[in-house]
PDB file of C-alpha atoms and ligand atoms in Angstrom:
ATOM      1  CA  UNK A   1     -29.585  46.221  56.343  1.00  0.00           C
ATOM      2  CA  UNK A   2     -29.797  45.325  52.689  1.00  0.00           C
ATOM      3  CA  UNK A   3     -25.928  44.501  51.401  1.00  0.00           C
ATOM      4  CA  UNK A   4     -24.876  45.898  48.160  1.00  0.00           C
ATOM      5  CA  UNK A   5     -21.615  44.484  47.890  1.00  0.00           C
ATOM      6  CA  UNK A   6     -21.163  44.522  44.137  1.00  0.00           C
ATOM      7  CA  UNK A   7     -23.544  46.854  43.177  1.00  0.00           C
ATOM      8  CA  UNK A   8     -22.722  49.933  41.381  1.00  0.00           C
ATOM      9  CA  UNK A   9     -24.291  53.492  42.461  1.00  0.00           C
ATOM     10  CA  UNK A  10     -24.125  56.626  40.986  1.00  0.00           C
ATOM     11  CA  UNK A  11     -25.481  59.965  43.639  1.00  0.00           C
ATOM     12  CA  UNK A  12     -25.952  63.117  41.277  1.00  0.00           C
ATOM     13  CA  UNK A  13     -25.600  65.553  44.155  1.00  0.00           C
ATOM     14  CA  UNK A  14     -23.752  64.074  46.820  1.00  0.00           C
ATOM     15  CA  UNK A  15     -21.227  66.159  48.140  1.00  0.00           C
ATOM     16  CA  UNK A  16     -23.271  67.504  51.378  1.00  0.00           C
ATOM     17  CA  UNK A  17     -27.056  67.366  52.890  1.00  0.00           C
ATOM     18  CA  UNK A  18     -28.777  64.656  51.644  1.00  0.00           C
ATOM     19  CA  UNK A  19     -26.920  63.410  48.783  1.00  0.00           C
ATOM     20  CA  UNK A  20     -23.706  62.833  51.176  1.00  0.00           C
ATOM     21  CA  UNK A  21     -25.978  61.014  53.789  1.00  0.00           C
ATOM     22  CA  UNK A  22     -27.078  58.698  50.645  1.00  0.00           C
ATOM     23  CA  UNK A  23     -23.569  58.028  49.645  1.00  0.00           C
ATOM     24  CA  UNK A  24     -22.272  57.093  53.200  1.00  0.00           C
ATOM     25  CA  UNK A  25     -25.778  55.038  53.360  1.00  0.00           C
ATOM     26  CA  UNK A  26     -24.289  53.001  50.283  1.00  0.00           C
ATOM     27  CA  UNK A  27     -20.801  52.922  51.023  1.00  0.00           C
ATOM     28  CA  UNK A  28     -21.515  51.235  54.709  1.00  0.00           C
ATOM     29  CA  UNK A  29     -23.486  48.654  53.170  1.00  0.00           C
ATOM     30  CA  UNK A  30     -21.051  47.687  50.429  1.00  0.00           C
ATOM     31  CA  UNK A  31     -21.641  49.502  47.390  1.00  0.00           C
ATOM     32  CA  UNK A  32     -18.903  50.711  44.883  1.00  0.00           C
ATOM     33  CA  UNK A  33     -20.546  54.509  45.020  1.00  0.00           C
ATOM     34  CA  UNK A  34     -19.365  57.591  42.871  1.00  0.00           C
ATOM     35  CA  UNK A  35     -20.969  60.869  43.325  1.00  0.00           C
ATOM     36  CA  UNK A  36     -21.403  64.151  41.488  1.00  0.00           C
ATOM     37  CA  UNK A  37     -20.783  67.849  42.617  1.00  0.00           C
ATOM     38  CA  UNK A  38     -20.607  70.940  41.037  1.00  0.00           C
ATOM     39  CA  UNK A  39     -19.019  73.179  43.529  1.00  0.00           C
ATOM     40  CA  UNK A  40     -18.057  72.014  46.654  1.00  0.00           C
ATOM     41  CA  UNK A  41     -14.963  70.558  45.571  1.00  0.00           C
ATOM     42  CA  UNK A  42     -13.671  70.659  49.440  1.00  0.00           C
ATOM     43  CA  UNK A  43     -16.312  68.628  51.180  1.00  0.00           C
ATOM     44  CA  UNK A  44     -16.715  66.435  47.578  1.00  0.00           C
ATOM     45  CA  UNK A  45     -13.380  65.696  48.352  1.00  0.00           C
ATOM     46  CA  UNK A  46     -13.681  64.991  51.924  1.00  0.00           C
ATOM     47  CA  UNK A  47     -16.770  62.482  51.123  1.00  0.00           C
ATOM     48  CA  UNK A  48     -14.607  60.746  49.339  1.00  0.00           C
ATOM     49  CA  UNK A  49     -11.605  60.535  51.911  1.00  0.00           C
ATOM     50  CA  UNK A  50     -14.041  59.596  54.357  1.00  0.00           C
ATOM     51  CA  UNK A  51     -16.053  56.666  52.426  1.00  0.00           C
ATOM     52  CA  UNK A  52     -13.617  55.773  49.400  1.00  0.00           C
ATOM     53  CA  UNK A  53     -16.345  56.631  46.731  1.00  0.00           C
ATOM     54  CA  UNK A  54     -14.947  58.409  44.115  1.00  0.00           C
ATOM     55  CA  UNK A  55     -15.968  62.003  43.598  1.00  0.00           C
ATOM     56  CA  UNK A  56     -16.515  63.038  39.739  1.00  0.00           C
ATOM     57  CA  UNK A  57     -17.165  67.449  39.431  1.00  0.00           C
ATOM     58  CA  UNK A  58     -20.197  67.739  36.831  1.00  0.00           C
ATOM     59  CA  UNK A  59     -22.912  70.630  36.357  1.00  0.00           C
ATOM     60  CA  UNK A  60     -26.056  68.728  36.452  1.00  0.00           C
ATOM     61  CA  UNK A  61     -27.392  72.496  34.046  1.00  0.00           C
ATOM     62  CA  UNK A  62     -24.837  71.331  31.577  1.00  0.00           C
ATOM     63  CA  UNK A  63     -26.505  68.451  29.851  1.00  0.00           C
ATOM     64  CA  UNK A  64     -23.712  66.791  28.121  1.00  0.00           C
ATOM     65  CA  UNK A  65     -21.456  67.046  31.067  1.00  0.00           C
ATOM     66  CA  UNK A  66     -24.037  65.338  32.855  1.00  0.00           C
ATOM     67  CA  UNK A  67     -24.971  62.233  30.516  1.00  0.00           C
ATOM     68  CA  UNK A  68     -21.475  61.586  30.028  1.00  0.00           C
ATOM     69  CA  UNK A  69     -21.046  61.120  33.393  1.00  0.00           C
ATOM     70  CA  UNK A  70     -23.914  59.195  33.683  1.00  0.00           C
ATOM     71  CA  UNK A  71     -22.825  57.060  30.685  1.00  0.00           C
ATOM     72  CA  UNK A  72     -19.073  56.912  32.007  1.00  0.00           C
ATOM     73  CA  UNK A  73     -20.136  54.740  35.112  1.00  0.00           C
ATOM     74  CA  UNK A  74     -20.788  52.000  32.807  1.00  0.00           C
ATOM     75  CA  UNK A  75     -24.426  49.757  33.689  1.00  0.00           C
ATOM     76  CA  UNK A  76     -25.467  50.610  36.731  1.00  0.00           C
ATOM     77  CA  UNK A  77     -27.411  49.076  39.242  1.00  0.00           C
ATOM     78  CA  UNK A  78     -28.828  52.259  40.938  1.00  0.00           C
ATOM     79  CA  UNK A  79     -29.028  55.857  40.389  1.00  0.00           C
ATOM     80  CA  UNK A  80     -29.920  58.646  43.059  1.00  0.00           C
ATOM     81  CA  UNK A  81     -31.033  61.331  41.802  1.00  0.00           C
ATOM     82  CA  UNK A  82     -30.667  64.697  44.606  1.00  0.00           C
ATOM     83  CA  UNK A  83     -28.880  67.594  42.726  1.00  0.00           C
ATOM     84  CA  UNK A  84     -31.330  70.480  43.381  1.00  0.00           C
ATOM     85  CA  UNK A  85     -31.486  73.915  43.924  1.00  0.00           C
ATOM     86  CA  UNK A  86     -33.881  75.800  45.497  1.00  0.00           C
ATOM     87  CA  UNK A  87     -35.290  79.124  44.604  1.00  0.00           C
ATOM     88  CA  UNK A  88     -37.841  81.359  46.782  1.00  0.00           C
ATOM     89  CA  UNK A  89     -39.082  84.875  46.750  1.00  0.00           C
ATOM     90  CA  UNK A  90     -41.961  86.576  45.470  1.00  0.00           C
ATOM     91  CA  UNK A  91     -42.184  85.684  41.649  1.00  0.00           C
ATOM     92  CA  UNK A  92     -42.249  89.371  40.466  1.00  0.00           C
ATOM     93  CA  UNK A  93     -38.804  89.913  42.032  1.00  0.00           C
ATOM     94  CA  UNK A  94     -37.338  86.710  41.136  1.00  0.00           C
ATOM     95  CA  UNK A  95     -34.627  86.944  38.542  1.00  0.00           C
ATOM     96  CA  UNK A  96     -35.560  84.404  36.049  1.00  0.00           C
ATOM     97  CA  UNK A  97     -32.113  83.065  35.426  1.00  0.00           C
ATOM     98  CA  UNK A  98     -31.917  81.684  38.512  1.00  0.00           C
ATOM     99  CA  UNK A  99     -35.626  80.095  37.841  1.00  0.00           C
ATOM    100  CA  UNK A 100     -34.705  78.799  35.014  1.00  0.00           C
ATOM    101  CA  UNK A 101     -31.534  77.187  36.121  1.00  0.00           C
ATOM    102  CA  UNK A 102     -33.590  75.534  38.715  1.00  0.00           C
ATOM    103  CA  UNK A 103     -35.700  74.287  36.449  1.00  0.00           C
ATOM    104  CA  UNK A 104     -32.026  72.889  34.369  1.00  0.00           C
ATOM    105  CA  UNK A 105     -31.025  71.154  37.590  1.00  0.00           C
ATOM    106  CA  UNK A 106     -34.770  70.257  39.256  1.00  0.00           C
ATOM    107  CA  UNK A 107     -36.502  69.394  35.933  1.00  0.00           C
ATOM    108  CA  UNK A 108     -34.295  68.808  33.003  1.00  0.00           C
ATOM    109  CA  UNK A 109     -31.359  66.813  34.443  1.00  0.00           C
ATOM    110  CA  UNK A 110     -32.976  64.301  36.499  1.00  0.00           C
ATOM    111  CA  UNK A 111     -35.434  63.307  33.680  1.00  0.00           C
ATOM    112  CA  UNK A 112     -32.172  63.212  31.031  1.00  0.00           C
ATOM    113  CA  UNK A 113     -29.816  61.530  33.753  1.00  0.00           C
ATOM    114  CA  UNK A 114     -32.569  59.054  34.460  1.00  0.00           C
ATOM    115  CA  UNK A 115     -32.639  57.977  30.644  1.00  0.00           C
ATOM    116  CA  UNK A 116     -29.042  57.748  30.211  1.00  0.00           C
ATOM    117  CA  UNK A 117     -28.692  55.686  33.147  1.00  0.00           C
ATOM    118  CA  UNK A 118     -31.464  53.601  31.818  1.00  0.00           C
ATOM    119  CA  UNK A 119     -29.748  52.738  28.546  1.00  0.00           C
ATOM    120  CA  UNK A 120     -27.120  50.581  29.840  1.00  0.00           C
ATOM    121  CA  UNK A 121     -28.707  49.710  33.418  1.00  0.00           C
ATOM    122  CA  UNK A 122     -28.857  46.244  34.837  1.00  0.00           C
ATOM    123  CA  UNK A 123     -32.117  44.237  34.904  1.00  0.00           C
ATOM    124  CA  UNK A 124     -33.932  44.634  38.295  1.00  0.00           C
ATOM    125  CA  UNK A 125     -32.136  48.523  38.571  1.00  0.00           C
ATOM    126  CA  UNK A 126     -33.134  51.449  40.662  1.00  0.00           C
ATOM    127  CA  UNK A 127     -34.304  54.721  39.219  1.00  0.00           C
ATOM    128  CA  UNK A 128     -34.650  57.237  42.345  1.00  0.00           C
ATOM    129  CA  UNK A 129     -35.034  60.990  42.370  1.00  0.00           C
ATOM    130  CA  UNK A 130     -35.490  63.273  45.464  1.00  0.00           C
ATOM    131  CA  UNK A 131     -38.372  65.153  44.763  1.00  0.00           C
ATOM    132  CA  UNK A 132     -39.932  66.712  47.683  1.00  0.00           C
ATOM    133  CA  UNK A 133     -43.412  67.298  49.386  1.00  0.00           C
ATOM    134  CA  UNK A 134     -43.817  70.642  47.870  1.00  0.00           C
ATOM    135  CA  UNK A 135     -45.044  68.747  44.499  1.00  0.00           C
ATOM    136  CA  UNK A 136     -47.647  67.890  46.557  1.00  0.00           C
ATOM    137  CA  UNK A 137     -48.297  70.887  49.224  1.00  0.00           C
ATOM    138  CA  UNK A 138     -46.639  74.522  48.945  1.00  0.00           C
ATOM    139  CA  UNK A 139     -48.244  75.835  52.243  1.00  0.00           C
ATOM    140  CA  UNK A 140     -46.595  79.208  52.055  1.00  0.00           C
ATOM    141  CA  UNK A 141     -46.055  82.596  48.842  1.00  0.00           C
ATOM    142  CA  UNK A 142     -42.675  82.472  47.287  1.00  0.00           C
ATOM    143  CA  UNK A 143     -42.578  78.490  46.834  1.00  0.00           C
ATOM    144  CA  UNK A 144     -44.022  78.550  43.339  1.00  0.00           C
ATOM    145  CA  UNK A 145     -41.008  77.608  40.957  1.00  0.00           C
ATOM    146  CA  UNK A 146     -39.369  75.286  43.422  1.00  0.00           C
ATOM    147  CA  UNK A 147     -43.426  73.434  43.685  1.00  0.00           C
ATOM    148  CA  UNK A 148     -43.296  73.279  39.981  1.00  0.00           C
ATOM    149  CA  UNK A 149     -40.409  71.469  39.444  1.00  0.00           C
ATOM    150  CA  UNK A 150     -41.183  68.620  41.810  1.00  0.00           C
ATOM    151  CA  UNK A 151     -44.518  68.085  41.091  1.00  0.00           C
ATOM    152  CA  UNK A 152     -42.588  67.678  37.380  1.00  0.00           C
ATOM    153  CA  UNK A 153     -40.545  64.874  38.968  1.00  0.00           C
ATOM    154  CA  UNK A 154     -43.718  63.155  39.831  1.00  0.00           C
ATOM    155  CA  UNK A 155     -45.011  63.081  36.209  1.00  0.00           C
ATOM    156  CA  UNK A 156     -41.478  61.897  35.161  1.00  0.00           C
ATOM    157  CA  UNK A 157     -41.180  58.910  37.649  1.00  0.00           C
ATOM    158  CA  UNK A 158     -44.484  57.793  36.850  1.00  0.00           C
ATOM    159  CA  UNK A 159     -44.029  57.725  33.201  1.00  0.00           C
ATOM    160  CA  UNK A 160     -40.332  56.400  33.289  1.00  0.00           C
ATOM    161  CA  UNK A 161     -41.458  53.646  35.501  1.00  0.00           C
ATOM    162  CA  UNK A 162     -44.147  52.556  32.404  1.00  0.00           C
ATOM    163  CA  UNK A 163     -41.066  52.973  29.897  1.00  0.00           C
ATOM    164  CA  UNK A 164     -38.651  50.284  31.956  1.00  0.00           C
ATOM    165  CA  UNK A 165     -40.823  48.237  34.115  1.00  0.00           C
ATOM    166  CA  UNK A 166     -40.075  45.247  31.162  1.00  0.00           C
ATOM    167  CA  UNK A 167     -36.865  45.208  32.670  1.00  0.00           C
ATOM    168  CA  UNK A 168     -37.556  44.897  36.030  1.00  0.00           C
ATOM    169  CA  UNK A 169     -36.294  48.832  36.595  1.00  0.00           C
ATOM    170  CA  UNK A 170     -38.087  50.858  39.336  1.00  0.00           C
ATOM    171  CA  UNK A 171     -38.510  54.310  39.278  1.00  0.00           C
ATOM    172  CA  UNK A 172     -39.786  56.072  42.211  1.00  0.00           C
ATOM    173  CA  UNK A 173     -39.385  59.519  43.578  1.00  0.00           C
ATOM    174  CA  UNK A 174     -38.204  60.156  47.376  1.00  0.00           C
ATOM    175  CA  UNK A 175     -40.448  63.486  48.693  1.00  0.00           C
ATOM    176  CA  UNK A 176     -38.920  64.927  51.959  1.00  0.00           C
ATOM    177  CA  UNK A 177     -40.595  67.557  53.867  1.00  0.00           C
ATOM    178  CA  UNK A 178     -38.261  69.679  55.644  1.00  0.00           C
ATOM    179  CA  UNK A 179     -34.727  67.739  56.381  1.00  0.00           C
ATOM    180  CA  UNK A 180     -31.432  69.285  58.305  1.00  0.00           C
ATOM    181  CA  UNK A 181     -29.291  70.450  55.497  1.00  0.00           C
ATOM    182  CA  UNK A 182     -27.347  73.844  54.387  1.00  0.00           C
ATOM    183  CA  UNK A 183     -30.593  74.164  51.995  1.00  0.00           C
ATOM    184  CA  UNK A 184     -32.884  74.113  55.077  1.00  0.00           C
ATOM    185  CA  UNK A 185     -30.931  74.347  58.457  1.00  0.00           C
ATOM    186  CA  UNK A 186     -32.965  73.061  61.475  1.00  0.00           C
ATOM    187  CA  UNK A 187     -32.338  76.430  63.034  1.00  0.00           C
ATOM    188  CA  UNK A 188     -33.328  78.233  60.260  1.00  0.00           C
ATOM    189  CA  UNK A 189     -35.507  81.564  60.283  1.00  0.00           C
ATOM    190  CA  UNK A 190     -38.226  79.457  58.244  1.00  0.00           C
ATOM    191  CA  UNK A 191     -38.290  76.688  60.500  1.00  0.00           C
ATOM    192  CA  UNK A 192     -40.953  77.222  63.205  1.00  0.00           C
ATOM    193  CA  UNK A 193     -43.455  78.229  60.615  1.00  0.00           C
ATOM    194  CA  UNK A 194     -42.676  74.846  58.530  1.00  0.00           C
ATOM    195  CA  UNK A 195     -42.654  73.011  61.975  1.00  0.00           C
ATOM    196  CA  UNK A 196     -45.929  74.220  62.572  1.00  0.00           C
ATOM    197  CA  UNK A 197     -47.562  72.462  59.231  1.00  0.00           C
ATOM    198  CA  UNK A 198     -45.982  68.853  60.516  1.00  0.00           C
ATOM    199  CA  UNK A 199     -47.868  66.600  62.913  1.00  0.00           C
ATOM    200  CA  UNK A 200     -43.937  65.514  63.936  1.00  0.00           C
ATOM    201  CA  UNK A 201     -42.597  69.173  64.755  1.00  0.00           C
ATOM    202  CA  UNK A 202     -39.277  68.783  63.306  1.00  0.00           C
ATOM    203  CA  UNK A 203     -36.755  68.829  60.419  1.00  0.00           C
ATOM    204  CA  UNK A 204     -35.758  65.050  58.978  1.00  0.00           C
ATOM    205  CA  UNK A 205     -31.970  64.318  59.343  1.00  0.00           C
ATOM    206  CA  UNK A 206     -30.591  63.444  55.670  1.00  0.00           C
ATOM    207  CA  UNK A 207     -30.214  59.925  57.295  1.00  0.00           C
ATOM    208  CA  UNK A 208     -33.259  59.239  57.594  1.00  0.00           C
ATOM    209  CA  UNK A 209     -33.720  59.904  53.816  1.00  0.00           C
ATOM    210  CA  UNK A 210     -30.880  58.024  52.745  1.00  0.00           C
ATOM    211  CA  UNK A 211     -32.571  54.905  54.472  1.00  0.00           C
ATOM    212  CA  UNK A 212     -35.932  55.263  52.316  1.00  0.00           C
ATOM    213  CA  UNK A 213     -33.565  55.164  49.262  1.00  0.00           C
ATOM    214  CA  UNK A 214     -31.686  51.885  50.624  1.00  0.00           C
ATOM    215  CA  UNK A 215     -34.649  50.232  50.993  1.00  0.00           C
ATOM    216  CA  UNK A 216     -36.233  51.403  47.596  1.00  0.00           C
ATOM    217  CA  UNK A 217     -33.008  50.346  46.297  1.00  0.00           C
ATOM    218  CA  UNK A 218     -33.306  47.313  48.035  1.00  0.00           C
ATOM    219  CA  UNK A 219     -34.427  43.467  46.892  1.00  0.00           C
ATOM    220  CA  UNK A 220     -37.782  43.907  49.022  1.00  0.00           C
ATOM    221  CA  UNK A 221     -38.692  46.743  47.035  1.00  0.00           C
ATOM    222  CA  UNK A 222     -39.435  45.421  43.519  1.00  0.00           C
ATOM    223  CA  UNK A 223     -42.414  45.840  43.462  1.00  0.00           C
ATOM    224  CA  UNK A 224     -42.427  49.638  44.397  1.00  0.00           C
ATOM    225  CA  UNK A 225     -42.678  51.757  41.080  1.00  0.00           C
ATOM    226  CA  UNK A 226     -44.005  55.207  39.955  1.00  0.00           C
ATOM    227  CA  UNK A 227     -44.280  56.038  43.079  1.00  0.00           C
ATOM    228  CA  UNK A 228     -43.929  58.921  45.665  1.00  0.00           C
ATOM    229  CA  UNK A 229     -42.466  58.241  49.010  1.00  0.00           C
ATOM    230  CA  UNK A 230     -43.308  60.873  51.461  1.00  0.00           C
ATOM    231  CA  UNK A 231     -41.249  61.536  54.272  1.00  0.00           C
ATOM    232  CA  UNK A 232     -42.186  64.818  55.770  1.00  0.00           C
ATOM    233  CA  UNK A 233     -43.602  64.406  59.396  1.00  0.00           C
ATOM    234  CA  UNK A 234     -46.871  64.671  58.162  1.00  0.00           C
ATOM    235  CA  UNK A 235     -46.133  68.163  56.183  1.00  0.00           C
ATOM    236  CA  UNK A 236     -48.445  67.163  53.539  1.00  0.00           C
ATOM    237  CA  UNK A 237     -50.865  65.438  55.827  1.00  0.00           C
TER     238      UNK A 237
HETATM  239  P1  NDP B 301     -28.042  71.046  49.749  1.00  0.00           P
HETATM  240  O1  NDP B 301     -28.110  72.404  49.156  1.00  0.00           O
HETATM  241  O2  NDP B 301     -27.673  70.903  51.170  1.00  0.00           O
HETATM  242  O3  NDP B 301     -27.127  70.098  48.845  1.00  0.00           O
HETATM  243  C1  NDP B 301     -27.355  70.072  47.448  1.00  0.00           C
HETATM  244  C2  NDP B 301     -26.445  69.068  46.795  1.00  0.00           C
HETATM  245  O4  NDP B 301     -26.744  69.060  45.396  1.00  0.00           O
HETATM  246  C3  NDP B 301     -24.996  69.408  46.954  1.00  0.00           C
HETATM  247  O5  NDP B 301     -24.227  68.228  47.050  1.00  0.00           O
HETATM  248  C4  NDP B 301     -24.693  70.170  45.660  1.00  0.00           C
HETATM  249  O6  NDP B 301     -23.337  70.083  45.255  1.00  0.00           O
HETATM  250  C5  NDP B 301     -25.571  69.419  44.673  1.00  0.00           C
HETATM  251  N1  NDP B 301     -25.893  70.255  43.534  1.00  0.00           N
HETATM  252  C6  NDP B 301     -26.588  71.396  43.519  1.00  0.00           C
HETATM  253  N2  NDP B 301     -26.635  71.906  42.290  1.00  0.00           N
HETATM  254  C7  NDP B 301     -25.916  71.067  41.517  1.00  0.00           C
HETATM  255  C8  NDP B 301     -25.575  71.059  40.138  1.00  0.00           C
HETATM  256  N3  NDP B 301     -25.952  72.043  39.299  1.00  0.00           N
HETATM  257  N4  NDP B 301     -24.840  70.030  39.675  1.00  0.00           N
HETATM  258  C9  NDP B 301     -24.431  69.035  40.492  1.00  0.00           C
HETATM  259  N5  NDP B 301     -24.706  68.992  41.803  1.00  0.00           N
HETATM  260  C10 NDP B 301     -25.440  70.011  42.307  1.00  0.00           C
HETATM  261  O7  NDP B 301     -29.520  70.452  49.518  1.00  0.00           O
HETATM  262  P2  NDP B 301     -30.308  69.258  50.264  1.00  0.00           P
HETATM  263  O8  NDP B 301     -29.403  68.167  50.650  1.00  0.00           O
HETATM  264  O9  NDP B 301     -31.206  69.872  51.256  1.00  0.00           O
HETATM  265  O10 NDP B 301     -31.272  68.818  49.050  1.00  0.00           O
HETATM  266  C11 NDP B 301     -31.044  67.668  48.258  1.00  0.00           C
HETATM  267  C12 NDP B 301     -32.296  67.393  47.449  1.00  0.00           C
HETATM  268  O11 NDP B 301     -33.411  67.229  48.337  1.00  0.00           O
HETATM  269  C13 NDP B 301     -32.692  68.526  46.496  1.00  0.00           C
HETATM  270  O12 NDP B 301     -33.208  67.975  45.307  1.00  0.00           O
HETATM  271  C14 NDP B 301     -33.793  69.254  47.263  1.00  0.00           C
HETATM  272  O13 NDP B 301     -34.667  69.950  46.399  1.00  0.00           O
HETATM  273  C15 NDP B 301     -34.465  68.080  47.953  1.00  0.00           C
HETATM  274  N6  NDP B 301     -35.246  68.428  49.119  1.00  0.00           N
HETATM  275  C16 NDP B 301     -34.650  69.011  50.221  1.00  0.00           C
HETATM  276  C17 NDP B 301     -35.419  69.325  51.320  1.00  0.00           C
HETATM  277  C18 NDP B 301     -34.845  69.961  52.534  1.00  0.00           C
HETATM  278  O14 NDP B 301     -35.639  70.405  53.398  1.00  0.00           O
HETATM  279  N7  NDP B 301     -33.518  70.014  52.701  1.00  0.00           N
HETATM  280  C19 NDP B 301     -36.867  69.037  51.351  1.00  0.00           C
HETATM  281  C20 NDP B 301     -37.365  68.408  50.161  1.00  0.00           C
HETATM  282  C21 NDP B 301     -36.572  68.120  49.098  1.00  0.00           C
HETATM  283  P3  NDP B 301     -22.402  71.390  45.204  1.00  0.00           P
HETATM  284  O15 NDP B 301     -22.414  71.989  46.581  1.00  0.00           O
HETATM  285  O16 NDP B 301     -21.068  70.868  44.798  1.00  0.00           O
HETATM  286  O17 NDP B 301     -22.999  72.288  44.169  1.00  0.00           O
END
């Protein structure tokens, strides 16, 4: 296990699923971690009880709130990008304030968070954002506006990594397939029909995420940049 004693982590979106999983991931192996939420103050506050990272309630829509959270954590060595939100239905039904505030959280934050973060960041940081497979495969109608926005983290990560690979910064993006979370339950009515696009027939656990972004964040992985790490059971296969 890599040791990040010393190292400071920010997690924008870690108060359950996968962000939470990436914050205890951190915590065990030594990192000072704080983590965002916007409204899950309960089990943000729980996460923290449990792994003494401190907890800090910020809108990743509201883009000041966000880079001046981002800026508040002083130079950082890595930065997990996870807030999302996920939006499905058939687009002519769709209200388009919710698109669009997927689009504030999927799209706009992680691409201003990662900039702020890169301002002040330490040499040899870590620039990761949890895009998903659907920016590479959307298998099934209703998935359009969710596909859109990760396949927009891909062109982001690729370009950011050009921007602050002088400074030995990585930026990569993380793309789960289906993972065990209250955005996709394993028991979920959608399940058996994503199951049965995977050559491994089952949903991730957000621990098995979180350890793709210790090693990315890890001293082994410098050489990893613009990428896109797939980790989807072969969804995209
Ligand atoms: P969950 O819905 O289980 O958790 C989402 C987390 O993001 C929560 O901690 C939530 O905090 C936070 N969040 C959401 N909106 C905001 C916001 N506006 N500001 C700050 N924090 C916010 O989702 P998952 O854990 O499943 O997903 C995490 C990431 O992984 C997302 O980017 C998602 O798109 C991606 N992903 C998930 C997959 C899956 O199958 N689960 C597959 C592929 C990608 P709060 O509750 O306080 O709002």
């Amino acid at each position: 296990m890599n040791d990040f004693t010393g190292k400071n982590v920010l997690v924008l979106g870690g108060s359950r699923g996968i962000g939470a999983a990436i914050v205890r991931r951190f915590r065990a192996a030594g990192a000072a971690v704080a983590f965002t939420y916007a409204g899950s103050r309960d089990a943000a506050a729980a996460l923290a009880d449990e792994t003494g990272a401190t907890a800090i309630q910020a809108n990743s829509a509201d883009r000041d709130a966000l880079t001046s959270v981002v800026a508040g954590r002083g130079a950082l060595d890595v930065i997990v990008i996870n807030a999302g939100t996920l939006v499905m239905g058939n687009p002519l039904d769709l209200d388009p304030d919710a698109v669009d505030h997927m689009i504030d959280v999927n799209v706009r934050a992680p691409y201003h968070a990662a900039v702020e973060a890169a301002r002040r960041m330490n040499a040899d940081g870590r620039i990761i954002v949890i895009g998903s497979v659907n920016g590479d495969r959307m298998p099934f109608a209703g998935g359009a506006a969710y596909a859109l926005t990760k396949s927009a983290v891909q062109g982001m990560v690729r370009g950011l990594a050009r921007d602050f690979g002088d400074r030995g910064i990585t930026v990569n993006a993380i793309q789960p397939g289906p993972t065990d979370s209250d955005m996709n339950p394993a028991e979920g009515p959608m399940a058996a029909t994503m199951h049965s696009f995977m050559a491994i027939k089952r949903h991730a656990r957000p621990e098995e995420i979180a350890e793709l972004a210790a090693y990315l964040a890890g001293p082994h992985a410098g050489m990893i940049t613009g990428s896109l790490q797939t980790i989807d059971g072969g969804f995209g296969a």
